[in-house]
């Protein structure tokens, strides 16, 4: 079975899922709503990205790590592969094996750090990473992933201090930057998927003597 462009497009599905599964999408019904403000992502700058300081890129990596990229990748890939397996089990197995090396922190964080730096200022990276590394931030992330898996969103029960923290966060420049990041996340994963697709296709066809 040759991995044709038509079949290989199925392998891009989980990159789009990853973009939609970004943490921080929404908090509980009885807590301040955590929806990043609508903002246009600076994706057009990708073709002529400015240079960033080493410190800014490091902060961008720290933000990606705080967003628990490994868990996000695992969730998105499992969801996409499960859907593909329902349609074509053999192709699903091939896609899972071929794409797995790219669905890792070591590949994605260096690949994405300039995208993050374009959309999130250095100080905002620091503030957002601190939030996502906090108990409350981890709980928000966990509830978002849980709601994606189950279709049920359990409400958070923040303490008064945590509620105040949320209110300050959604009013901050950092959260505005995060909105811009979220706006372009799906497109960024499509870019990465398109970049690796030729490599994956070539690898599959080599293995099958095509």
PDB file of C-alpha atoms in Angstrom:
ATOM      1  CA  UNK A   1       0.000   0.000   0.000  1.00  0.00           C
ATOM      2  CA  UNK A   2       1.553   3.266  -1.138  1.00  0.00           C
ATOM      3  CA  UNK A   3       1.250   6.322   1.116  1.00  0.00           C
ATOM      4  CA  UNK A   4      -0.359   8.553  -1.475  1.00  0.00           C
ATOM      5  CA  UNK A   5      -0.900  12.289  -0.944  1.00  0.00           C
ATOM      6  CA  UNK A   6      -4.607  11.572  -0.443  1.00  0.00           C
ATOM      7  CA  UNK A   7      -3.905   9.079   2.331  1.00  0.00           C
ATOM      8  CA  UNK A   8      -1.090  11.139   3.824  1.00  0.00           C
ATOM      9  CA  UNK A   9      -3.438  14.067   4.386  1.00  0.00           C
ATOM     10  CA  UNK A  10      -4.996  12.012   7.159  1.00  0.00           C
ATOM     11  CA  UNK A  11      -1.722  12.352   8.986  1.00  0.00           C
ATOM     12  CA  UNK A  12      -2.199  16.123   9.170  1.00  0.00           C
ATOM     13  CA  UNK A  13      -5.433  15.827  11.118  1.00  0.00           C
ATOM     14  CA  UNK A  14      -3.834  15.596  14.529  1.00  0.00           C
ATOM     15  CA  UNK A  15      -1.820  18.779  13.926  1.00  0.00           C
ATOM     16  CA  UNK A  16      -5.089  20.660  13.601  1.00  0.00           C
ATOM     17  CA  UNK A  17      -6.434  18.887  16.689  1.00  0.00           C
ATOM     18  CA  UNK A  18      -3.385  20.023  18.620  1.00  0.00           C
ATOM     19  CA  UNK A  19      -4.132  23.620  17.750  1.00  0.00           C
ATOM     20  CA  UNK A  20      -7.706  23.289  18.966  1.00  0.00           C
ATOM     21  CA  UNK A  21      -6.603  21.520  22.152  1.00  0.00           C
ATOM     22  CA  UNK A  22      -4.448  24.377  23.423  1.00  0.00           C
ATOM     23  CA  UNK A  23      -4.722  24.797  27.199  1.00  0.00           C
ATOM     24  CA  UNK A  24      -6.394  27.801  28.701  1.00  0.00           C
ATOM     25  CA  UNK A  25      -9.305  27.773  26.279  1.00  0.00           C
ATOM     26  CA  UNK A  26     -11.967  28.134  28.975  1.00  0.00           C
ATOM     27  CA  UNK A  27     -12.244  27.755  32.709  1.00  0.00           C
ATOM     28  CA  UNK A  28     -15.165  26.625  34.767  1.00  0.00           C
ATOM     29  CA  UNK A  29     -18.645  28.000  34.640  1.00  0.00           C
ATOM     30  CA  UNK A  30     -18.453  29.295  38.214  1.00  0.00           C
ATOM     31  CA  UNK A  31     -15.002  30.805  37.783  1.00  0.00           C
ATOM     32  CA  UNK A  32     -13.967  33.796  35.697  1.00  0.00           C
ATOM     33  CA  UNK A  33     -14.093  32.706  32.071  1.00  0.00           C
ATOM     34  CA  UNK A  34     -10.601  32.227  30.721  1.00  0.00           C
ATOM     35  CA  UNK A  35     -10.980  32.910  27.043  1.00  0.00           C
ATOM     36  CA  UNK A  36      -8.045  34.639  25.445  1.00  0.00           C
ATOM     37  CA  UNK A  37      -9.179  37.774  23.610  1.00  0.00           C
ATOM     38  CA  UNK A  38      -9.569  37.504  19.878  1.00  0.00           C
ATOM     39  CA  UNK A  39      -6.411  38.594  18.132  1.00  0.00           C
ATOM     40  CA  UNK A  40      -4.826  38.054  14.774  1.00  0.00           C
ATOM     41  CA  UNK A  41      -1.791  35.813  14.941  1.00  0.00           C
ATOM     42  CA  UNK A  42       1.365  37.147  13.382  1.00  0.00           C
ATOM     43  CA  UNK A  43       1.662  34.156  11.066  1.00  0.00           C
ATOM     44  CA  UNK A  44       2.496  36.236   7.990  1.00  0.00           C
ATOM     45  CA  UNK A  45       5.779  37.176   9.614  1.00  0.00           C
ATOM     46  CA  UNK A  46       6.917  33.567   9.484  1.00  0.00           C
ATOM     47  CA  UNK A  47       8.434  34.095   6.048  1.00  0.00           C
ATOM     48  CA  UNK A  48      10.498  37.039   7.280  1.00  0.00           C
ATOM     49  CA  UNK A  49      10.819  36.455  10.994  1.00  0.00           C
ATOM     50  CA  UNK A  50      13.006  38.938  12.849  1.00  0.00           C
ATOM     51  CA  UNK A  51      15.855  37.817  15.032  1.00  0.00           C
ATOM     52  CA  UNK A  52      14.996  37.236  18.664  1.00  0.00           C
ATOM     53  CA  UNK A  53      17.285  37.377  21.625  1.00  0.00           C
ATOM     54  CA  UNK A  54      18.475  34.106  23.088  1.00  0.00           C
ATOM     55  CA  UNK A  55      16.695  35.045  26.317  1.00  0.00           C
ATOM     56  CA  UNK A  56      13.362  35.575  24.515  1.00  0.00           C
ATOM     57  CA  UNK A  57      13.645  32.235  22.716  1.00  0.00           C
ATOM     58  CA  UNK A  58      14.476  30.541  26.001  1.00  0.00           C
ATOM     59  CA  UNK A  59      11.382  32.064  27.603  1.00  0.00           C
ATOM     60  CA  UNK A  60       9.330  30.889  24.634  1.00  0.00           C
ATOM     61  CA  UNK A  61      10.600  27.335  25.189  1.00  0.00           C
ATOM     62  CA  UNK A  62       9.755  27.579  28.881  1.00  0.00           C
ATOM     63  CA  UNK A  63       6.214  28.665  28.010  1.00  0.00           C
ATOM     64  CA  UNK A  64       5.790  25.712  25.647  1.00  0.00           C
ATOM     65  CA  UNK A  65       7.017  23.387  28.385  1.00  0.00           C
ATOM     66  CA  UNK A  66       4.639  24.972  30.891  1.00  0.00           C
ATOM     67  CA  UNK A  67       1.791  24.323  28.457  1.00  0.00           C
ATOM     68  CA  UNK A  68       2.602  20.618  28.914  1.00  0.00           C
ATOM     69  CA  UNK A  69       3.312  20.015  25.264  1.00  0.00           C
ATOM     70  CA  UNK A  70       4.015  16.294  25.680  1.00  0.00           C
ATOM     71  CA  UNK A  71       0.551  15.576  27.102  1.00  0.00           C
ATOM     72  CA  UNK A  72      -1.037  17.801  24.486  1.00  0.00           C
ATOM     73  CA  UNK A  73       0.764  15.937  21.694  1.00  0.00           C
ATOM     74  CA  UNK A  74      -0.190  12.542  23.097  1.00  0.00           C
ATOM     75  CA  UNK A  75      -3.850  13.499  23.426  1.00  0.00           C
ATOM     76  CA  UNK A  76      -4.090  14.989  19.937  1.00  0.00           C
ATOM     77  CA  UNK A  77      -2.315  12.107  18.253  1.00  0.00           C
ATOM     78  CA  UNK A  78      -4.412   9.488  20.038  1.00  0.00           C
ATOM     79  CA  UNK A  79      -7.611  11.252  18.983  1.00  0.00           C
ATOM     80  CA  UNK A  80      -6.562  11.589  15.349  1.00  0.00           C
ATOM     81  CA  UNK A  81      -5.216   8.042  15.076  1.00  0.00           C
ATOM     82  CA  UNK A  82      -8.374   6.635  16.670  1.00  0.00           C
ATOM     83  CA  UNK A  83     -10.484   8.390  14.058  1.00  0.00           C
ATOM     84  CA  UNK A  84      -8.219   7.199  11.240  1.00  0.00           C
ATOM     85  CA  UNK A  85      -8.266   3.635  12.619  1.00  0.00           C
ATOM     86  CA  UNK A  86     -12.046   3.643  12.361  1.00  0.00           C
ATOM     87  CA  UNK A  87     -11.700   4.412   8.643  1.00  0.00           C
ATOM     88  CA  UNK A  88      -8.526   2.531   7.687  1.00  0.00           C
ATOM     89  CA  UNK A  89      -6.782   0.515  10.452  1.00  0.00           C
ATOM     90  CA  UNK A  90      -3.743  -0.333   8.341  1.00  0.00           C
ATOM     91  CA  UNK A  91      -3.145   3.285   7.408  1.00  0.00           C
ATOM     92  CA  UNK A  92      -3.679   4.355  11.020  1.00  0.00           C
ATOM     93  CA  UNK A  93      -0.922   2.014  12.197  1.00  0.00           C
ATOM     94  CA  UNK A  94       1.444   3.357   9.544  1.00  0.00           C
ATOM     95  CA  UNK A  95       0.695   6.992  10.357  1.00  0.00           C
ATOM     96  CA  UNK A  96       1.110   6.436  14.082  1.00  0.00           C
ATOM     97  CA  UNK A  97       4.525   4.848  13.596  1.00  0.00           C
ATOM     98  CA  UNK A  98       5.759   7.385  11.035  1.00  0.00           C
ATOM     99  CA  UNK A  99       4.582  10.538  12.773  1.00  0.00           C
ATOM    100  CA  UNK A 100       5.490   9.496  16.310  1.00  0.00           C
ATOM    101  CA  UNK A 101       9.123  10.754  16.156  1.00  0.00           C
ATOM    102  CA  UNK A 102       7.832  14.228  15.354  1.00  0.00           C
ATOM    103  CA  UNK A 103       5.233  14.344  18.130  1.00  0.00           C
ATOM    104  CA  UNK A 104       7.829  14.945  20.804  1.00  0.00           C
ATOM    105  CA  UNK A 105       9.018  17.819  22.916  1.00  0.00           C
ATOM    106  CA  UNK A 106      12.532  17.602  21.417  1.00  0.00           C
ATOM    107  CA  UNK A 107      11.223  18.122  17.897  1.00  0.00           C
ATOM    108  CA  UNK A 108       8.347  20.533  18.475  1.00  0.00           C
ATOM    109  CA  UNK A 109       9.700  23.004  21.003  1.00  0.00           C
ATOM    110  CA  UNK A 110      12.688  24.102  18.867  1.00  0.00           C
ATOM    111  CA  UNK A 111      10.392  24.116  15.835  1.00  0.00           C
ATOM    112  CA  UNK A 112       7.794  26.317  17.523  1.00  0.00           C
ATOM    113  CA  UNK A 113       9.801  28.683  19.669  1.00  0.00           C
ATOM    114  CA  UNK A 114      10.055  31.439  17.039  1.00  0.00           C
ATOM    115  CA  UNK A 115       6.308  31.255  16.451  1.00  0.00           C
ATOM    116  CA  UNK A 116       5.794  31.775  20.185  1.00  0.00           C
ATOM    117  CA  UNK A 117       8.319  34.620  20.295  1.00  0.00           C
ATOM    118  CA  UNK A 118       6.579  36.375  17.383  1.00  0.00           C
ATOM    119  CA  UNK A 119       3.285  36.397  19.229  1.00  0.00           C
ATOM    120  CA  UNK A 120       4.217  36.591  22.912  1.00  0.00           C
ATOM    121  CA  UNK A 121       6.572  39.190  24.351  1.00  0.00           C
ATOM    122  CA  UNK A 122       9.363  37.978  26.607  1.00  0.00           C
ATOM    123  CA  UNK A 123       7.788  39.285  29.817  1.00  0.00           C
ATOM    124  CA  UNK A 124       4.464  37.759  28.803  1.00  0.00           C
ATOM    125  CA  UNK A 125       6.178  34.395  28.274  1.00  0.00           C
ATOM    126  CA  UNK A 126       7.441  34.594  31.843  1.00  0.00           C
ATOM    127  CA  UNK A 127       4.020  35.519  33.253  1.00  0.00           C
ATOM    128  CA  UNK A 128       2.139  32.865  31.285  1.00  0.00           C
ATOM    129  CA  UNK A 129       4.663  30.139  32.116  1.00  0.00           C
ATOM    130  CA  UNK A 130       4.333  30.999  35.797  1.00  0.00           C
ATOM    131  CA  UNK A 131       0.560  30.655  35.556  1.00  0.00           C
ATOM    132  CA  UNK A 132       0.601  27.332  33.709  1.00  0.00           C
ATOM    133  CA  UNK A 133       3.181  25.985  36.148  1.00  0.00           C
ATOM    134  CA  UNK A 134       1.010  26.951  39.120  1.00  0.00           C
ATOM    135  CA  UNK A 135      -1.478  24.593  40.757  1.00  0.00           C
ATOM    136  CA  UNK A 136      -4.359  26.565  39.271  1.00  0.00           C
ATOM    137  CA  UNK A 137      -2.831  26.646  35.793  1.00  0.00           C
ATOM    138  CA  UNK A 138      -2.228  22.896  35.826  1.00  0.00           C
ATOM    139  CA  UNK A 139      -5.804  22.331  36.942  1.00  0.00           C
ATOM    140  CA  UNK A 140      -7.152  24.514  34.128  1.00  0.00           C
ATOM    141  CA  UNK A 141      -5.066  22.559  31.612  1.00  0.00           C
ATOM    142  CA  UNK A 142      -6.176  19.214  33.035  1.00  0.00           C
ATOM    143  CA  UNK A 143      -9.853  20.207  32.874  1.00  0.00           C
ATOM    144  CA  UNK A 144      -9.515  21.341  29.251  1.00  0.00           C
ATOM    145  CA  UNK A 145      -7.949  18.021  28.221  1.00  0.00           C
ATOM    146  CA  UNK A 146     -10.554  16.117  30.233  1.00  0.00           C
ATOM    147  CA  UNK A 147     -13.375  17.976  28.505  1.00  0.00           C
ATOM    148  CA  UNK A 148     -11.851  17.167  25.118  1.00  0.00           C
ATOM    149  CA  UNK A 149     -11.721  13.477  26.014  1.00  0.00           C
ATOM    150  CA  UNK A 150     -15.128  13.136  27.654  1.00  0.00           C
ATOM    151  CA  UNK A 151     -17.195  15.987  26.239  1.00  0.00           C
ATOM    152  CA  UNK A 152     -17.998  17.048  29.814  1.00  0.00           C
ATOM    153  CA  UNK A 153     -16.543  20.161  31.391  1.00  0.00           C
ATOM    154  CA  UNK A 154     -16.325  19.918  35.163  1.00  0.00           C
ATOM    155  CA  UNK A 155     -16.357  23.291  36.903  1.00  0.00           C
ATOM    156  CA  UNK A 156     -13.342  24.558  38.734  1.00  0.00           C
ATOM    157  CA  UNK A 157     -13.680  25.590  42.340  1.00  0.00           C
ATOM    158  CA  UNK A 158     -11.057  28.292  42.766  1.00  0.00           C
ATOM    159  CA  UNK A 159     -10.270  29.801  46.112  1.00  0.00           C
ATOM    160  CA  UNK A 160     -10.864  33.548  46.495  1.00  0.00           C
ATOM    161  CA  UNK A 161      -7.127  34.082  45.974  1.00  0.00           C
ATOM    162  CA  UNK A 162      -7.156  31.971  42.817  1.00  0.00           C
ATOM    163  CA  UNK A 163     -10.223  33.777  41.510  1.00  0.00           C
ATOM    164  CA  UNK A 164      -8.406  37.070  41.986  1.00  0.00           C
ATOM    165  CA  UNK A 165      -5.402  35.604  40.171  1.00  0.00           C
ATOM    166  CA  UNK A 166      -7.622  34.645  37.224  1.00  0.00           C
ATOM    167  CA  UNK A 167      -9.203  38.075  37.033  1.00  0.00           C
ATOM    168  CA  UNK A 168      -5.795  39.746  36.954  1.00  0.00           C
ATOM    169  CA  UNK A 169      -4.554  37.311  34.344  1.00  0.00           C
ATOM    170  CA  UNK A 170      -7.388  37.828  31.846  1.00  0.00           C
ATOM    171  CA  UNK A 171      -6.903  41.597  32.121  1.00  0.00           C
ATOM    172  CA  UNK A 172      -3.164  41.431  31.494  1.00  0.00           C
ATOM    173  CA  UNK A 173      -1.013  42.100  28.438  1.00  0.00           C
ATOM    174  CA  UNK A 174       0.226  38.517  28.760  1.00  0.00           C
ATOM    175  CA  UNK A 175      -3.276  37.138  28.210  1.00  0.00           C
ATOM    176  CA  UNK A 176      -3.729  39.381  25.180  1.00  0.00           C
ATOM    177  CA  UNK A 177      -0.494  37.927  23.792  1.00  0.00           C
ATOM    178  CA  UNK A 178      -1.789  34.429  24.565  1.00  0.00           C
ATOM    179  CA  UNK A 179      -4.901  35.209  22.527  1.00  0.00           C
ATOM    180  CA  UNK A 180      -2.700  36.036  19.560  1.00  0.00           C
ATOM    181  CA  UNK A 181      -0.785  32.798  20.114  1.00  0.00           C
ATOM    182  CA  UNK A 182      -3.993  30.737  20.208  1.00  0.00           C
ATOM    183  CA  UNK A 183      -5.299  32.424  17.072  1.00  0.00           C
ATOM    184  CA  UNK A 184      -2.349  31.128  15.071  1.00  0.00           C
ATOM    185  CA  UNK A 185      -1.728  27.790  16.756  1.00  0.00           C
ATOM    186  CA  UNK A 186      -3.776  25.712  14.337  1.00  0.00           C
ATOM    187  CA  UNK A 187      -2.044  27.288  11.353  1.00  0.00           C
ATOM    188  CA  UNK A 188       1.352  26.726  12.938  1.00  0.00           C
ATOM    189  CA  UNK A 189       0.700  23.014  13.359  1.00  0.00           C
ATOM    190  CA  UNK A 190      -0.516  22.806   9.771  1.00  0.00           C
ATOM    191  CA  UNK A 191       2.783  24.400   8.723  1.00  0.00           C
ATOM    192  CA  UNK A 192       4.735  21.817  10.700  1.00  0.00           C
ATOM    193  CA  UNK A 193       2.620  19.006   9.305  1.00  0.00           C
ATOM    194  CA  UNK A 194       3.187  20.197   5.743  1.00  0.00           C
ATOM    195  CA  UNK A 195       6.925  20.411   6.420  1.00  0.00           C
ATOM    196  CA  UNK A 196       7.288  16.843   7.655  1.00  0.00           C
ATOM    197  CA  UNK A 197       4.774  15.239   5.290  1.00  0.00           C
ATOM    198  CA  UNK A 198       7.278  14.801   2.418  1.00  0.00           C
ATOM    199  CA  UNK A 199       9.765  13.167   4.800  1.00  0.00           C
ATOM    200  CA  UNK A 200       7.114  10.803   6.160  1.00  0.00           C
ATOM    201  CA  UNK A 201       5.838   9.951   2.686  1.00  0.00           C
ATOM    202  CA  UNK A 202       9.348   9.261   1.399  1.00  0.00           C
ATOM    203  CA  UNK A 203      10.142   7.081   4.414  1.00  0.00           C
ATOM    204  CA  UNK A 204       6.976   5.032   3.988  1.00  0.00           C
ATOM    205  CA  UNK A 205       7.548   4.514   0.264  1.00  0.00           C
ATOM    206  CA  UNK A 206      11.175   3.516   0.828  1.00  0.00           C
ATOM    207  CA  UNK A 207      10.063   0.907   3.319  1.00  0.00           C
ATOM    208  CA  UNK A 208       7.582  -0.495   0.825  1.00  0.00           C
ATOM    209  CA  UNK A 209       9.893  -0.405  -2.177  1.00  0.00           C
ATOM    210  CA  UNK A 210       8.055   2.370  -3.968  1.00  0.00           C
TER     211      UNK A 210
END
